[in-house]
mmCIF file of C-alpha atoms in Angstrom:
data_model
loop_
_atom_site.group_PDB
_atom_site.id
_atom_site.type_symbol
_atom_site.label_atom_id
_atom_site.label_comp_id
_atom_site.label_asym_id
_atom_site.label_seq_id
_atom_site.Cartn_x
_atom_site.Cartn_y
_atom_site.Cartn_z
ATOM 1 C CA MET A 109 14.232 15.850 6.579
ATOM 2 C CA LYS A 110 14.975 13.246 3.920
ATOM 3 C CA VAL A 111 11.339 12.189 3.558
ATOM 4 C CA THR A 112 9.952 15.695 3.064
ATOM 5 C CA LYS A 113 12.702 16.412 0.541
ATOM 6 C CA ALA A 114 11.827 13.242 -1.388
ATOM 7 C CA MET A 115 8.152 14.254 -1.308
ATOM 8 C CA GLY A 116 8.897 17.777 -2.464
ATOM 9 C CA ILE A 117 7.298 19.415 0.574
ATOM 10 C CA LYS A 118 9.142 22.587 1.615
ATOM 11 C CA ASN A 119 7.179 23.634 4.692
ATOM 12 C CA PRO A 120 5.538 20.501 6.065
ATOM 13 C CA TYR A 121 3.307 20.084 9.072
ATOM 14 C CA VAL A 122 4.674 17.168 11.094
ATOM 15 C CA TYR A 123 3.462 15.039 13.983
ATOM 16 C CA VAL A 124 5.696 12.404 15.591
ATOM 17 C CA GLY A 125 4.213 10.015 18.122
ATOM 18 C CA SER A 126 5.848 9.299 21.481
ATOM 19 C CA VAL A 127 5.476 5.498 21.539
ATOM 20 C CA SER A 128 8.204 3.481 19.832
ATOM 21 C CA SER A 129 7.349 0.026 18.488
ATOM 22 C CA ALA A 130 8.434 -2.666 20.962
ATOM 23 C CA ASN A 131 10.237 0.125 22.871
ATOM 24 C CA HIS A 132 12.992 0.261 20.254
ATOM 25 C CA ASP A 133 15.060 3.425 20.057
ATOM 26 C CA ASP A 134 13.858 4.696 16.702
ATOM 27 C CA LYS A 135 10.509 3.244 15.629
ATOM 28 C CA TYR A 136 8.192 6.194 16.191
ATOM 29 C CA LYS A 137 5.228 6.690 13.893
ATOM 30 C CA SER A 138 4.845 10.043 12.181
ATOM 31 C CA VAL A 139 2.619 11.949 9.777
ATOM 32 C CA ILE A 140 3.820 14.589 7.306
ATOM 33 C CA SER A 141 1.166 16.860 5.838
ATOM 34 C CA ARG A 142 0.953 19.697 3.325
ATOM 35 C CA THR A 143 -2.039 21.112 5.210
ATOM 36 C CA PRO A 144 -2.196 22.408 8.815
ATOM 37 C CA LEU A 145 -2.843 19.849 11.547
ATOM 38 C CA LEU A 146 -6.085 20.549 13.412
ATOM 39 C CA ALA A 147 -5.489 17.887 16.073
ATOM 40 C CA THR A 148 -3.047 15.100 16.888
ATOM 41 C CA ASP A 149 -3.589 11.815 18.661
ATOM 42 C CA GLU A 150 -1.781 8.581 19.473
ATOM 43 C CA ILE A 151 -3.536 5.295 20.163
ATOM 44 C CA SER A 152 -1.321 2.876 22.092
ATOM 45 C CA PHE A 153 -1.937 -0.594 23.483
ATOM 46 C CA THR A 154 -0.281 -3.750 24.798
ATOM 47 C CA GLY A 155 -1.492 -7.307 25.333
ATOM 48 C CA ASN A 156 -1.718 -8.183 21.656
ATOM 49 C CA SER A 157 0.076 -11.088 20.033
ATOM 50 C CA GLY A 158 3.547 -10.215 18.765
ATOM 51 C CA TRP A 159 5.683 -7.421 20.114
ATOM 52 C CA SER A 160 4.346 -4.496 22.107
ATOM 53 C CA PRO A 161 3.695 -1.701 22.735
ATOM 54 C CA VAL A 162 1.919 -0.961 19.469
ATOM 55 C CA SER A 163 0.728 2.487 18.442
ATOM 56 C CA LEU A 164 -0.964 4.522 15.743
ATOM 57 C CA ALA A 165 0.006 8.191 15.379
ATOM 58 C CA GLY A 166 -2.906 10.227 14.043
ATOM 59 C CA VAL A 167 -3.761 13.688 12.806
ATOM 60 C CA SER A 168 -6.864 15.551 11.741
ATOM 61 C CA THR A 169 -6.548 17.982 8.868
ATOM 62 C CA LYS A 170 -8.573 19.550 6.078
ATOM 63 C CA ILE A 171 -7.746 19.094 2.412
ATOM 64 C CA GLY A 172 -9.737 21.706 0.576
ATOM 65 C CA ASN A 173 -12.772 21.833 2.823
ATOM 66 C CA ILE A 174 -12.817 18.081 3.458
ATOM 67 C CA PRO A 175 -11.917 16.891 7.004
ATOM 68 C CA VAL A 176 -9.657 13.833 7.035
ATOM 69 C CA ILE A 177 -8.344 11.665 9.889
ATOM 70 C CA PHE A 178 -5.089 9.904 9.064
ATOM 71 C CA TYR A 179 -3.217 7.341 11.184
ATOM 72 C CA SER A 180 0.327 6.115 10.597
ATOM 73 C CA LEU A 181 1.053 2.692 12.067
ATOM 74 C CA HIS A 182 3.540 -0.146 12.538
ATOM 75 C CA PHE A 183 1.961 -3.488 13.519
ATOM 76 C CA PRO A 184 3.470 -6.887 14.309
ATOM 77 C CA GLY A 185 2.305 -9.554 11.895
ATOM 78 C CA SER A 186 0.086 -12.411 13.033
ATOM 79 C CA ASP A 187 -1.222 -15.713 11.687
ATOM 80 C CA SER A 188 -4.569 -15.131 13.397
ATOM 81 C CA SER A 189 -6.952 -12.213 13.716
ATOM 82 C CA ILE A 190 -7.655 -13.176 17.340
ATOM 83 C CA ASN A 191 -5.705 -10.939 19.719
ATOM 84 C CA SER A 192 -3.859 -9.421 16.761
ATOM 85 C CA ALA A 193 -2.739 -5.801 16.694
ATOM 86 C CA VAL A 194 -5.431 -5.181 14.078
ATOM 87 C CA GLU A 195 -8.157 -6.496 16.402
ATOM 88 C CA HIS A 196 -6.917 -4.284 19.246
ATOM 89 C CA ALA A 197 -6.675 -1.254 16.943
ATOM 90 C CA LEU A 198 -10.227 -1.734 15.657
ATOM 91 C CA TYR A 199 -11.478 -1.860 19.238
ATOM 92 C CA HIS A 200 -9.742 1.400 20.185
ATOM 93 C CA ILE A 201 -10.808 3.145 16.958
ATOM 94 C CA ALA A 202 -14.427 2.095 17.563
ATOM 95 C CA LEU A 203 -14.235 3.459 21.109
ATOM 96 C CA LYS A 204 -12.902 6.771 19.838
ATOM 97 C CA TYR A 205 -14.987 7.321 16.726
ATOM 98 C CA GLY A 206 -17.932 4.952 17.021
ATOM 99 C CA PRO A 207 -18.614 2.030 14.647
ATOM 100 C CA GLN A 208 -21.315 3.915 12.721
ATOM 101 C CA GLU A 209 -19.373 7.117 12.117
ATOM 102 C CA GLN A 210 -18.930 8.111 8.475
ATOM 103 C CA LYS A 211 -15.639 9.897 8.998
ATOM 104 C CA LYS A 212 -12.974 10.001 6.301
ATOM 105 C CA LEU A 213 -10.599 7.741 8.204
ATOM 106 C CA ILE A 214 -7.391 6.428 6.605
ATOM 107 C CA LEU A 215 -4.901 3.948 8.095
ATOM 108 C CA ALA A 216 -1.500 3.507 6.479
ATOM 109 C CA GLY A 217 1.798 1.869 7.243
ATOM 110 C CA ASP A 218 3.605 -1.398 7.848
ATOM 111 C CA PHE A 219 1.036 -4.049 8.792
ATOM 112 C CA ASN A 220 3.511 -6.950 8.472
ATOM 113 C CA ASN A 221 0.695 -8.952 6.875
ATOM 114 C CA LYS A 222 -0.606 -9.384 3.355
ATOM 115 C CA ILE A 223 -4.170 -8.320 2.597
ATOM 116 C CA GLU A 224 -5.348 -11.937 2.407
ATOM 117 C CA ASP A 225 -3.977 -12.817 5.873
ATOM 118 C CA PRO A 226 -6.496 -13.273 8.740
ATOM 119 C CA PRO A 227 -5.797 -9.954 10.555
ATOM 120 C CA LEU A 228 -6.353 -7.914 7.394
ATOM 121 C CA SER A 229 -9.345 -10.015 6.392
ATOM 122 C CA LEU A 230 -10.808 -8.831 9.706
ATOM 123 C CA LEU A 231 -9.899 -5.218 8.933
ATOM 124 C CA SER A 232 -11.471 -5.570 5.484
ATOM 125 C CA GLN A 233 -14.876 -6.055 7.119
ATOM 126 C CA TYR A 234 -14.761 -2.357 7.999
ATOM 127 C CA MET A 235 -12.141 -0.773 5.738
ATOM 128 C CA THR A 236 -10.846 -1.331 2.206
ATOM 129 C CA PRO A 237 -7.236 -1.511 0.993
ATOM 130 C CA THR A 238 -6.457 0.823 -1.882
ATOM 131 C CA TRP A 239 -4.616 -2.085 -3.512
ATOM 132 C CA SER A 240 -7.985 -3.672 -4.277
ATOM 133 C CA HIS A 241 -8.691 -0.809 -6.715
ATOM 134 C CA THR A 242 -5.279 -0.605 -8.346
ATOM 135 C CA HIS A 243 -3.840 -4.129 -8.590
ATOM 136 C CA THR A 244 -5.089 -7.664 -9.092
ATOM 137 C CA ALA A 245 -4.086 -10.412 -6.681
ATOM 138 C CA ALA A 246 -1.705 -11.782 -9.310
ATOM 139 C CA GLU A 247 -0.078 -8.377 -9.751
ATOM 140 C CA LEU A 248 0.404 -7.979 -6.001
ATOM 141 C CA ASN A 249 2.022 -11.414 -5.826
ATOM 142 C CA ASN A 250 4.727 -10.122 -8.155
ATOM 143 C CA LEU A 251 5.488 -7.061 -6.003
ATOM 144 C CA LYS A 252 7.172 -6.510 -2.672
ATOM 145 C CA THR A 253 7.255 -3.595 -0.276
ATOM 146 C CA TRP A 254 9.890 -5.280 1.916
ATOM 147 C CA ASP A 255 12.887 -5.611 1.710
ATOM 148 C CA ALA A 256 13.898 -2.568 -0.343
ATOM 149 C CA LEU A 257 17.541 -3.043 0.634
ATOM 150 C CA SER A 258 18.056 -6.679 -0.387
ATOM 151 C CA SER A 259 16.704 -9.538 -2.477
ATOM 152 C CA SER A 260 14.670 -10.808 0.497
ATOM 153 C CA SER A 261 10.915 -10.489 0.122
ATOM 154 C CA ALA A 262 7.895 -10.642 2.400
ATOM 155 C CA GLY A 263 5.637 -9.541 -0.441
ATOM 156 C CA VAL A 264 3.298 -6.557 -0.082
ATOM 157 C CA ILE A 265 2.923 -5.886 3.647
ATOM 158 C CA ASP A 266 2.538 -2.081 3.565
ATOM 159 C CA HIS A 267 -0.966 -0.821 2.915
ATOM 160 C CA ILE A 268 -3.379 2.109 2.857
ATOM 161 C CA TYR A 269 -6.899 1.389 4.153
ATOM 162 C CA TYR A 270 -9.852 3.773 3.932
ATOM 163 C CA HIS A 271 -13.247 3.770 5.647
ATOM 164 C CA ARG A 272 -15.510 2.400 2.927
ATOM 165 C CA TYR A 273 -18.611 4.048 4.379
ATOM 166 C CA ALA A 274 -17.071 7.516 4.607
ATOM 167 C CA LYS A 275 -19.530 10.122 3.423
ATOM 168 C CA GLY A 276 -18.725 11.359 -0.066
ATOM 169 C CA PHE A 277 -16.182 8.676 -0.964
ATOM 170 C CA ASP A 278 -15.885 8.670 -4.756
ATOM 171 C CA GLY A 279 -13.168 6.168 -5.564
ATOM 172 C CA VAL A 280 -9.462 5.367 -5.576
ATOM 173 C CA LEU A 281 -8.020 6.900 -8.732
ATOM 174 C CA GLN A 282 -4.546 5.390 -8.656
ATOM 175 C CA GLY A 283 -1.859 3.983 -6.394
ATOM 176 C CA SER A 284 1.292 1.905 -6.320
ATOM 177 C CA LEU A 285 4.692 1.579 -4.669
ATOM 178 C CA ILE A 286 7.850 3.573 -5.375
ATOM 179 C CA ASP A 287 11.256 2.076 -6.150
ATOM 180 C CA LEU A 288 13.673 4.737 -4.934
ATOM 181 C CA LEU A 289 17.189 4.781 -6.337
ATOM 182 C CA SER A 290 18.431 5.526 -2.811
ATOM 183 C CA PRO A 291 15.965 3.858 -0.401
ATOM 184 C CA LEU A 292 15.108 5.782 2.756
ATOM 185 C CA SER A 293 14.037 2.612 4.539
ATOM 186 C CA ASP A 294 13.939 -1.154 4.165
ATOM 187 C CA HIS A 295 10.278 -0.649 3.203
ATOM 188 C CA LYS A 296 9.261 0.848 -0.116
ATOM 189 C CA PRO A 297 6.880 3.839 -0.022
ATOM 190 C CA VAL A 298 3.291 3.159 -1.061
ATOM 191 C CA TRP A 299 0.872 5.830 -2.257
ATOM 192 C CA ALA A 300 -2.690 6.275 -3.441
ATOM 193 C CA THR A 301 -5.013 9.021 -4.657
ATOM 194 C CA LEU A 302 -8.509 8.961 -3.134
ATOM 195 C CA ARG A 303 -11.405 11.143 -4.227
ATOM 196 C CA TYR A 304 -14.210 12.527 -2.064
ATOM 197 C CA LYS A 305 -17.181 14.702 -2.856
ATOM 198 C CA THR A 306 -18.622 17.293 -0.519
ATOM 199 C CA ARG A 307 -21.513 19.717 -0.814
ATOM 200 C CA PHE A 308 -20.348 23.337 -0.811
ATOM 201 C CA THR A 309 -23.424 25.143 -2.142
ATOM 202 C CA LEU A 310 -27.092 24.207 -2.295
ATOM 203 C CA ASN A 311 -26.814 22.986 -5.874
ATOM 204 C CA SER A 312 -23.178 22.069 -6.494
ATOM 205 C CA ASP A 313 -20.672 19.403 -5.563
ATOM 206 C CA LEU A 314 -16.954 19.864 -5.018
ATOM 207 C CA THR A 315 -14.678 16.953 -5.795
ATOM 208 C CA GLN A 316 -11.434 16.818 -3.829
ATOM 209 C CA THR A 317 -8.605 14.383 -4.372
ATOM 210 C CA ILE A 318 -6.428 13.250 -1.476
ATOM 211 C CA HIS A 319 -2.900 11.969 -2.111
#
C-alpha cells in the first residue's frame, strides 16, 4: 500500500469501512495503525445537508497501555451547523459513547470546512482541533490542505480533533501538514502528536505520546 510505505509501516493493522461517500466507487474511509485493533466500527447516516451517505470508520486500539478510539471521516462542507454532517455525527457519537464520557476520542479527516466555519464551531464546543495548539489563525490562512495537485485552494479543510475532556490529556506537542513530492491524494496529509498521562503504579505516572 502506498500510504503505509510513505508512513514507514511494514506490518500495519488496517480497517476499511464499507460505506463510500455519496456512494462513489472509491471513497471508503480507513484507519492504518501500528498497534493491534481491538475493535472496529462504522457510523453511517443520511439526511444531512450536502451529499450522503456519510460515514466515519473507527477503531479502538491501545498505544502503550492507553486505550484510544480513532475515527477517520469524509464530510460534505456546509455553511450552517444546522443539519450538517458534523451535527449528525455528534448525535451518533453521543448515542454511542455518552456526552459525559472521558474517552480518548480522536476524529480526523476531510471536513470540507475551515475551523472557523459554523459546523466546526459547533464541533469545537466538545472537541478541539490540534491546529489551535500548533498554528495561529494567520498562519493557517497561509496554508492549504486542498488541492495538493494544483494551484487551486480551499484553505485548511483537513483536521484532527481530540476530546478535550479526555482523562489524562497532557497537550498537543506538535503538528502540521506534509508537502509530498509525489502526492498520494488531492489532499495533503496532516499530522499531530498528542500526549496523555495514565497511572500505572500507585505512585507513578506514565506519559505516552500518540502520533
